[in-house]
Tab-separated table of C-alpha atoms in Angstrom:
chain	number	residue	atom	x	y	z
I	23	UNK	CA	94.387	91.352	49.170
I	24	UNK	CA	96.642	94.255	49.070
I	25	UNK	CA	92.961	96.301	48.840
I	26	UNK	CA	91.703	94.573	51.845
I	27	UNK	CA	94.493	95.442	53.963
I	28	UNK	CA	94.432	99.342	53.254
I	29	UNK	CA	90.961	98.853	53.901
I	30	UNK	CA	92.172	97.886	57.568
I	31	UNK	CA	94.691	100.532	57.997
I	32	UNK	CA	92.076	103.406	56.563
I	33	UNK	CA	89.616	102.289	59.628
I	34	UNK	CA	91.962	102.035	61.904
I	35	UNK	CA	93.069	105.571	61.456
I	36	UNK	CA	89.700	106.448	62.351
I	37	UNK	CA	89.850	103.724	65.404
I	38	UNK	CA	88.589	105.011	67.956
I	39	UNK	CA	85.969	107.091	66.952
I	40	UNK	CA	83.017	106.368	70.032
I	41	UNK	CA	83.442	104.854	73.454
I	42	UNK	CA	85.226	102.013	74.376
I	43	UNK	CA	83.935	99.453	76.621
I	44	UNK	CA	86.342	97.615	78.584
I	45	UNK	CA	84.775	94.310	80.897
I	46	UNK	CA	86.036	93.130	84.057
I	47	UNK	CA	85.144	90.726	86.125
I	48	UNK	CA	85.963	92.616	89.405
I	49	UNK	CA	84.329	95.448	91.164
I	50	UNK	CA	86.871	96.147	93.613
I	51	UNK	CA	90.274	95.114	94.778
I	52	UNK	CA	93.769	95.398	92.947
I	53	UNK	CA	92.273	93.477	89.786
I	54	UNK	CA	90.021	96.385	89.461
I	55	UNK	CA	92.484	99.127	90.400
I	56	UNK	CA	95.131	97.722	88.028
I	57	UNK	CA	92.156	98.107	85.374
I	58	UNK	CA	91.345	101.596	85.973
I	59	UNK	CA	94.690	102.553	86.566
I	60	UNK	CA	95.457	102.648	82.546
I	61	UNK	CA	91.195	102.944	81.806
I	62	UNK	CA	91.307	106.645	82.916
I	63	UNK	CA	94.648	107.469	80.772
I	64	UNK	CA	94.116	105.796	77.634
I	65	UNK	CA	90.939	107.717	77.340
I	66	UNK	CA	92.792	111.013	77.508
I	67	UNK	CA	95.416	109.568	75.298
I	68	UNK	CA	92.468	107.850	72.879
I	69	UNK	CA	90.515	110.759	72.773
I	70	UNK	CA	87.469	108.915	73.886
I	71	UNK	CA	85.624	107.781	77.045
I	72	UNK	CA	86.688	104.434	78.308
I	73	UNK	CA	83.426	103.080	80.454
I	74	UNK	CA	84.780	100.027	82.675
I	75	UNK	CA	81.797	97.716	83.132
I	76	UNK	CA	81.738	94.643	85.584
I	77	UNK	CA	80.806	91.528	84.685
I	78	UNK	CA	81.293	89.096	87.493
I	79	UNK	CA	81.077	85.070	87.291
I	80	UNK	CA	82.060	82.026	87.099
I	81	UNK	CA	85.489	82.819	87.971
I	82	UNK	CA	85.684	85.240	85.188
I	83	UNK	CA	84.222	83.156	82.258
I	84	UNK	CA	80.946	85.761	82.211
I	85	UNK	CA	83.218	88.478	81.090
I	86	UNK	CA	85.058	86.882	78.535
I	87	UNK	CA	82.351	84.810	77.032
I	88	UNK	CA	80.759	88.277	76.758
I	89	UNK	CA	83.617	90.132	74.845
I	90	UNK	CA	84.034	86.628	72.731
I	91	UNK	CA	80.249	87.606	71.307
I	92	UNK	CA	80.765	91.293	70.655
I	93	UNK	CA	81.946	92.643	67.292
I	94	UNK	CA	85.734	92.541	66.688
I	95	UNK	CA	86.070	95.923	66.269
I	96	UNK	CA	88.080	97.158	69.250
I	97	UNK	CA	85.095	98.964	71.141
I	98	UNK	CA	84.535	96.131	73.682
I	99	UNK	CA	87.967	94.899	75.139
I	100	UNK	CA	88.251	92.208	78.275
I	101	UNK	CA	90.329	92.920	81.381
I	102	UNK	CA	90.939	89.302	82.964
I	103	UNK	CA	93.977	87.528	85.066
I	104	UNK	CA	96.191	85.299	85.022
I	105	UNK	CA	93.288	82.893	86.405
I	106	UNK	CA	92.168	82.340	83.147
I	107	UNK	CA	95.160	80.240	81.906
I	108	UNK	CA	94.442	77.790	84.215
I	109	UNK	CA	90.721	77.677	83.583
I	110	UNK	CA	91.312	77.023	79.828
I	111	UNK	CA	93.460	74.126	80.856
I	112	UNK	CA	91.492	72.485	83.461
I	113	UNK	CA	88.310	72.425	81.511
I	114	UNK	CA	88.048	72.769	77.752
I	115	UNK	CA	84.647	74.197	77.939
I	116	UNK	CA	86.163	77.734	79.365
I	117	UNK	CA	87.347	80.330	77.323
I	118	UNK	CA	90.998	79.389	75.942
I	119	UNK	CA	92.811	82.704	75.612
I	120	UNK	CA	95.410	81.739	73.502
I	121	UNK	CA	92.789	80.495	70.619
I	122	UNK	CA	89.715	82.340	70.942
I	123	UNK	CA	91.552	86.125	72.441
I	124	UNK	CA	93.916	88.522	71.193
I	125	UNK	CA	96.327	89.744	73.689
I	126	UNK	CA	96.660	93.184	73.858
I	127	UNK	CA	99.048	94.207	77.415
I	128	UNK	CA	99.819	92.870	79.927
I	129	UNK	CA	98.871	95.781	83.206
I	130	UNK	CA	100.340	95.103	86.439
I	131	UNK	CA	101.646	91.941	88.117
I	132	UNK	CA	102.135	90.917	91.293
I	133	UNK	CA	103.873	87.839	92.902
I	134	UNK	CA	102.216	85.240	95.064
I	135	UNK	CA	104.329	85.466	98.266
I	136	UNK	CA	104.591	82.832	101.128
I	137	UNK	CA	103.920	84.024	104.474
I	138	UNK	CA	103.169	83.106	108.017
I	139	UNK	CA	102.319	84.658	111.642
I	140	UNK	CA	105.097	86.851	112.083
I	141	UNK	CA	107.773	85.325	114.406
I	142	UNK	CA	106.483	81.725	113.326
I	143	UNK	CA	108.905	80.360	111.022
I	144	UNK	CA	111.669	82.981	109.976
I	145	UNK	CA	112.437	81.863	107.189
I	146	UNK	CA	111.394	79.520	104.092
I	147	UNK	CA	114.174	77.390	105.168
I	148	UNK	CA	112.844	76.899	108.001
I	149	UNK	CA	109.166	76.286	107.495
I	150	UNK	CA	110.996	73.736	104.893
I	151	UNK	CA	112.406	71.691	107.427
I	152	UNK	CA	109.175	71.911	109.761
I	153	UNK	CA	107.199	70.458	106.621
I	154	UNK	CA	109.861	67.791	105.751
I	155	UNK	CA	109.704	66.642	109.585
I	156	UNK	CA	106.171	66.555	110.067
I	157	UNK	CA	104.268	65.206	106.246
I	158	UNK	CA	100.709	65.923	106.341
I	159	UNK	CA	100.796	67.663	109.536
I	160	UNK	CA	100.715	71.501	107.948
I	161	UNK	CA	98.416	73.340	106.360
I	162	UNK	CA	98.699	76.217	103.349
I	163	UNK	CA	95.869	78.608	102.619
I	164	UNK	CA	95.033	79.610	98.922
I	165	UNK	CA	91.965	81.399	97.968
I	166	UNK	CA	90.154	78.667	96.278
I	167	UNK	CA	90.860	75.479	94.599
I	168	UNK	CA	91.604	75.296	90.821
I	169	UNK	CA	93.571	78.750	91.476
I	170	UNK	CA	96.753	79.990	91.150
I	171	UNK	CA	98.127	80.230	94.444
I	172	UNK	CA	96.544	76.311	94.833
I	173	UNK	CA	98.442	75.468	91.998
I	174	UNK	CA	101.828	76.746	93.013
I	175	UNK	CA	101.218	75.127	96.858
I	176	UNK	CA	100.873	71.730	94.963
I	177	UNK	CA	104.184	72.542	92.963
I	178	UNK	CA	106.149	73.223	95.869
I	179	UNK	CA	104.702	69.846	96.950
I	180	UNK	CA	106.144	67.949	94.167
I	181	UNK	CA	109.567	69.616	93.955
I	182	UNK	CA	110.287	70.332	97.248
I	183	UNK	CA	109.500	66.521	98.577
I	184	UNK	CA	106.846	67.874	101.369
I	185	UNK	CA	103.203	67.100	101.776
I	186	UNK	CA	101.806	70.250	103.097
I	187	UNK	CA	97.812	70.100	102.988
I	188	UNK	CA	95.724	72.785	100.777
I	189	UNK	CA	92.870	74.511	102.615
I	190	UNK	CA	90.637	76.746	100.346
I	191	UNK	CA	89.143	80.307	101.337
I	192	UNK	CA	87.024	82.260	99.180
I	193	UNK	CA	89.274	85.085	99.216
I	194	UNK	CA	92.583	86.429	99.931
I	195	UNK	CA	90.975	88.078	102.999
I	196	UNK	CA	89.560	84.726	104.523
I	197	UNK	CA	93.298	83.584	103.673
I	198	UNK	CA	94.673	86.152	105.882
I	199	UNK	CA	92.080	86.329	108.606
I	200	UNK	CA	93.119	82.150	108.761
I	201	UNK	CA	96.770	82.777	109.127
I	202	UNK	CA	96.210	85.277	111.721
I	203	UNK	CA	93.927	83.343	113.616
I	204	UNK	CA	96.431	80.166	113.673
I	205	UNK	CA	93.897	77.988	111.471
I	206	UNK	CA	96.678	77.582	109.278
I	207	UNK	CA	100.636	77.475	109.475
I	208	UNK	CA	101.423	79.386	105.567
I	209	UNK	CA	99.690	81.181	103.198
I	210	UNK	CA	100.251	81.104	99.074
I	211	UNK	CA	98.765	84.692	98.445
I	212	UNK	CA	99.097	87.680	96.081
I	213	UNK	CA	102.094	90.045	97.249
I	214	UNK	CA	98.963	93.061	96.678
I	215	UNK	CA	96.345	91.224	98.846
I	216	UNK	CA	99.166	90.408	102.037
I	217	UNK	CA	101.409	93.853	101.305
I	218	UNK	CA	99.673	95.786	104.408
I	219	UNK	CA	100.149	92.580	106.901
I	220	UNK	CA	103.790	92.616	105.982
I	221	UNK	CA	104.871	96.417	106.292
I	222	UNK	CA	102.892	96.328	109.648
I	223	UNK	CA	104.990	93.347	110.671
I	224	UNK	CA	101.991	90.690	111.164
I	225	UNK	CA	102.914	89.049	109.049
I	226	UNK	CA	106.712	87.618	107.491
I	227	UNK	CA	107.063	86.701	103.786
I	228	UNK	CA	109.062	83.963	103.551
I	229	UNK	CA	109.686	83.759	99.750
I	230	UNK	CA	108.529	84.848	96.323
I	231	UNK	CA	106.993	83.012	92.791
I	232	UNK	CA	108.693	84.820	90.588
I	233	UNK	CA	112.078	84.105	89.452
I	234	UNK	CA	113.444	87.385	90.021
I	235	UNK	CA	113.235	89.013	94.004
I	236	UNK	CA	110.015	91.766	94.297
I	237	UNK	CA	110.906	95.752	93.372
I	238	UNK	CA	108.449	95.582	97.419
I	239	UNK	CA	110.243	92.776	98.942
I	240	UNK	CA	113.943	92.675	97.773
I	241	UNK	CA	115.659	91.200	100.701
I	242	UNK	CA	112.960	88.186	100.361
I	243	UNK	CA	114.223	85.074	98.519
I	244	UNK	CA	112.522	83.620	95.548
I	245	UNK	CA	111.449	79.943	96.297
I	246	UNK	CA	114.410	79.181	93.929
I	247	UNK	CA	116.866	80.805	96.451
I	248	UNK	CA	115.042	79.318	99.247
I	249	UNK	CA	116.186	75.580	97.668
I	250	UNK	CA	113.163	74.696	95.588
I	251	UNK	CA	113.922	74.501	92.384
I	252	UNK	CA	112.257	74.616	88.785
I	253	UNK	CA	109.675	76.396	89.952
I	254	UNK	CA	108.673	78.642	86.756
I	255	UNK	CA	107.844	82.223	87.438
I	256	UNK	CA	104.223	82.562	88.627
I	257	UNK	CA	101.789	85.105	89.834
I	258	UNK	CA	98.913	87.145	89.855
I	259	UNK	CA	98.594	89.533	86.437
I	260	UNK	CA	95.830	91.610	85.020
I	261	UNK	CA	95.969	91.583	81.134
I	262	UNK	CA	94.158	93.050	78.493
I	263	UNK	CA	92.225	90.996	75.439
I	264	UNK	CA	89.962	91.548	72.694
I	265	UNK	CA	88.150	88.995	70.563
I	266	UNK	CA	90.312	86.711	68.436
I	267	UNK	CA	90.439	88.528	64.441
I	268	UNK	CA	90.580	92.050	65.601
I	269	UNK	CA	92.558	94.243	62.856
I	270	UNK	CA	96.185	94.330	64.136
I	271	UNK	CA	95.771	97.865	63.071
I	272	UNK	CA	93.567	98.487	65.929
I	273	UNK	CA	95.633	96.225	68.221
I	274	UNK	CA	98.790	98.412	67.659
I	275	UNK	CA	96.974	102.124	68.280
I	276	UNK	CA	95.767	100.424	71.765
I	277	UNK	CA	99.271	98.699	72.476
I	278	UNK	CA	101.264	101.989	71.478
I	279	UNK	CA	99.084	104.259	74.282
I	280	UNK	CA	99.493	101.509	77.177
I	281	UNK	CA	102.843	101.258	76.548
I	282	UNK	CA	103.133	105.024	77.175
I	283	UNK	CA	100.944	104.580	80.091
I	284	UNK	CA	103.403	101.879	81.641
I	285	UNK	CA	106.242	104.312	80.628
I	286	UNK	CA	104.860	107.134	83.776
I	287	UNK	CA	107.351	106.946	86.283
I	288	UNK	CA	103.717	107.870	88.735
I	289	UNK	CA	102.515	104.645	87.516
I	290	UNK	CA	105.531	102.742	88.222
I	291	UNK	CA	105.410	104.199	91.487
I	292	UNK	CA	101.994	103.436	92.432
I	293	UNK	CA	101.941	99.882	91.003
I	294	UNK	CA	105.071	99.204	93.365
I	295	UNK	CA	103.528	100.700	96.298
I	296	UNK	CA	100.658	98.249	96.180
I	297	UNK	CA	103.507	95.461	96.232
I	298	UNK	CA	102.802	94.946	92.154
I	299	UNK	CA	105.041	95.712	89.509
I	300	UNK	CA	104.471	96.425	85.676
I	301	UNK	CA	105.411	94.088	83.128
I	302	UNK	CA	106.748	94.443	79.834
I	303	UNK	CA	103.553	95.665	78.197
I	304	UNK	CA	104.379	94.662	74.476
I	305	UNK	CA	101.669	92.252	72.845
I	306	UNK	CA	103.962	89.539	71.795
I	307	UNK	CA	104.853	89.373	75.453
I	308	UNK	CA	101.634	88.574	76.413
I	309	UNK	CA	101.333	85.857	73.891
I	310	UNK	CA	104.286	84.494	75.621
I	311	UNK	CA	102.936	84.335	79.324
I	312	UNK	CA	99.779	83.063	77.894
I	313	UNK	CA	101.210	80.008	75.803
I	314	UNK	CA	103.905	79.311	78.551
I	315	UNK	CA	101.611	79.434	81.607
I	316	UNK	CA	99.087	77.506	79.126
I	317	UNK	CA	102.338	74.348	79.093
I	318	UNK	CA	103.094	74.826	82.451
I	319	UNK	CA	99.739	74.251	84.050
I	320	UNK	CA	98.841	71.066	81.905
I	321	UNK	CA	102.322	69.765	82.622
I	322	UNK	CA	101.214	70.281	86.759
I	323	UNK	CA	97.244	69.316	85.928
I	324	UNK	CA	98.324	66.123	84.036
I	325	UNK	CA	101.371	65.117	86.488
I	326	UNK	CA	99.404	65.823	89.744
I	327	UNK	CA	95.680	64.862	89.066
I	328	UNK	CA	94.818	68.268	90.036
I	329	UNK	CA	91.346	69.714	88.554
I	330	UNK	CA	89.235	72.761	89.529
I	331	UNK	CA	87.250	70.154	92.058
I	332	UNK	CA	90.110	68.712	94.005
């Protein structure tokens, strides 16, 4: 045993020693920025080329499936979301990231924020009371069932006492071009995707997911400020994996160089200018977001009948 495990260390003082391939399933967007953003430095800090290769699909599951088949060797690496902690839960046939990945960092995160139409509601407080007076009779945007941001709409549901109505878009741009347009009264969308709207005053946040108020938006409420309680902290995040039974060896070189990466006060900077934020980037972290978002959505799934084709 105690030969085996020098073994380890001895390669992975050679680790790396070629390119590293890291998968995504995004081409563009803040997913795919928030990717890059450490891709380009951890290559200068790795000595080696980091090639960023999209693999899009099935709401992700194309990329991981394809970094579950590769060697366990730390050369091919998955960059995913926080998406894929619900897809593990809702179906059993997707990739569950707490058995079959290793987390490695957590990137950037970002908050789901509630808006409107600027000048419609005010505040959360308000839209409250418009929802508890009128059940059934308003409307919240996500982008796409089984998500996220549909997730937390049906949460707010349940705590709050309301019955606001979930309309799907394919994307966070369909959800804002529907707010703007008056097709719907709120949106549940990523603080990244409805930053722009806000600072050009479009658009008013009414309150954040997370527990703790946005480094973007800090004189907007959380929804536990705005009186709806036990609502855990949620949001968008972009998080890297590898296969489950990489050498911890390995895992430790690529978790020491992101940390240092998270550490650039430019990084900081420019994650918080897109209305994001980044997390504590150690690897037991991770495995903490991923087995408490993992109880949290089959708490909501089993208490709420919700599935990825409600």
């Amino acid at each position: 045993m105690l030969f085996l495990g020098l073994t380890g260390a001895a390669l992975a003082q050679g680790y790396p020693d070629k390119p590293i391939k890291i998968i995504m399933p995004w081409s563009d967007g803040f997913p795919a920025n928030s990717t890059r953003l450490y891709s380009n430095s951890l290559g200068e800090r790795l000595k080696q080329p980091i090639v960023v290769e999209v693999r899009a699909g099935a709401g992700g599951e194309v990329a991981a499936r394809q970094v579950l088949a590769a060697p366990k060797d730390g050369y091919t690496l998955l960059a995913t979301g926080s998406s894929i902690t619900i897809r593990g839960v809702v179906d059993d046939k997707n990739v569950d990231p707490e058995k079959e990945l290793q987390p490695i960092a957590q990137l950037v995160t970002t908050p789901y924020v509630i808006v409107a139409k600027a000048g419609k509601y005010g505040s959360f407080q308000k839209f409250l009371a418009s929802a508890q007076a009128a059940p059934g009779k308003i409307n919240f945007a996500s982008a796409g069932v089984g998500t996220g941001m549909h997730f937390l709409g049906e949460l707010i549901n349940s705590n709050a006492k309301i019955n606001i109505v979930h309309i799907p878009y394919a994307s966070g741009a369909r959800q804002l071009q529907a707010i703007l347009a008056g097709d719907v009264e709120i949106a549940i969308i990523s603080l990244v995707t409805a930053w722009p709207h806000i600072k050009s005053g479009m658009m008013e946040a009414l309150a954040v997911s997370s527990t703790s108020r946005s480094k973007a938006l800090p004189t907007v409420p959380t929804l536990g400020e705005a009186g709806v309680k036990d609502i855990p902290s949620m949001g968008a995040w972009i998080a890297l994996f590898g296969p489950k039974g990489m050498d911890p060896n390995i895992v430790k070189i690529l978790s020491a160089k992101i940390g240092e990466i998270a550490n650039d006060p430019a990084n900081i900077e420019t994650a918080i200018s897109w209305g994001g934020e980044i997390p504590d980037t150690r690897v037991a972290y991770l495995e903490q977001v991923v087995s408490a978002e993992k109880k949290s959505w089959g708490r909501l799934v089993k208490e709420n009948n919700l599935s990825t084709g409600k």
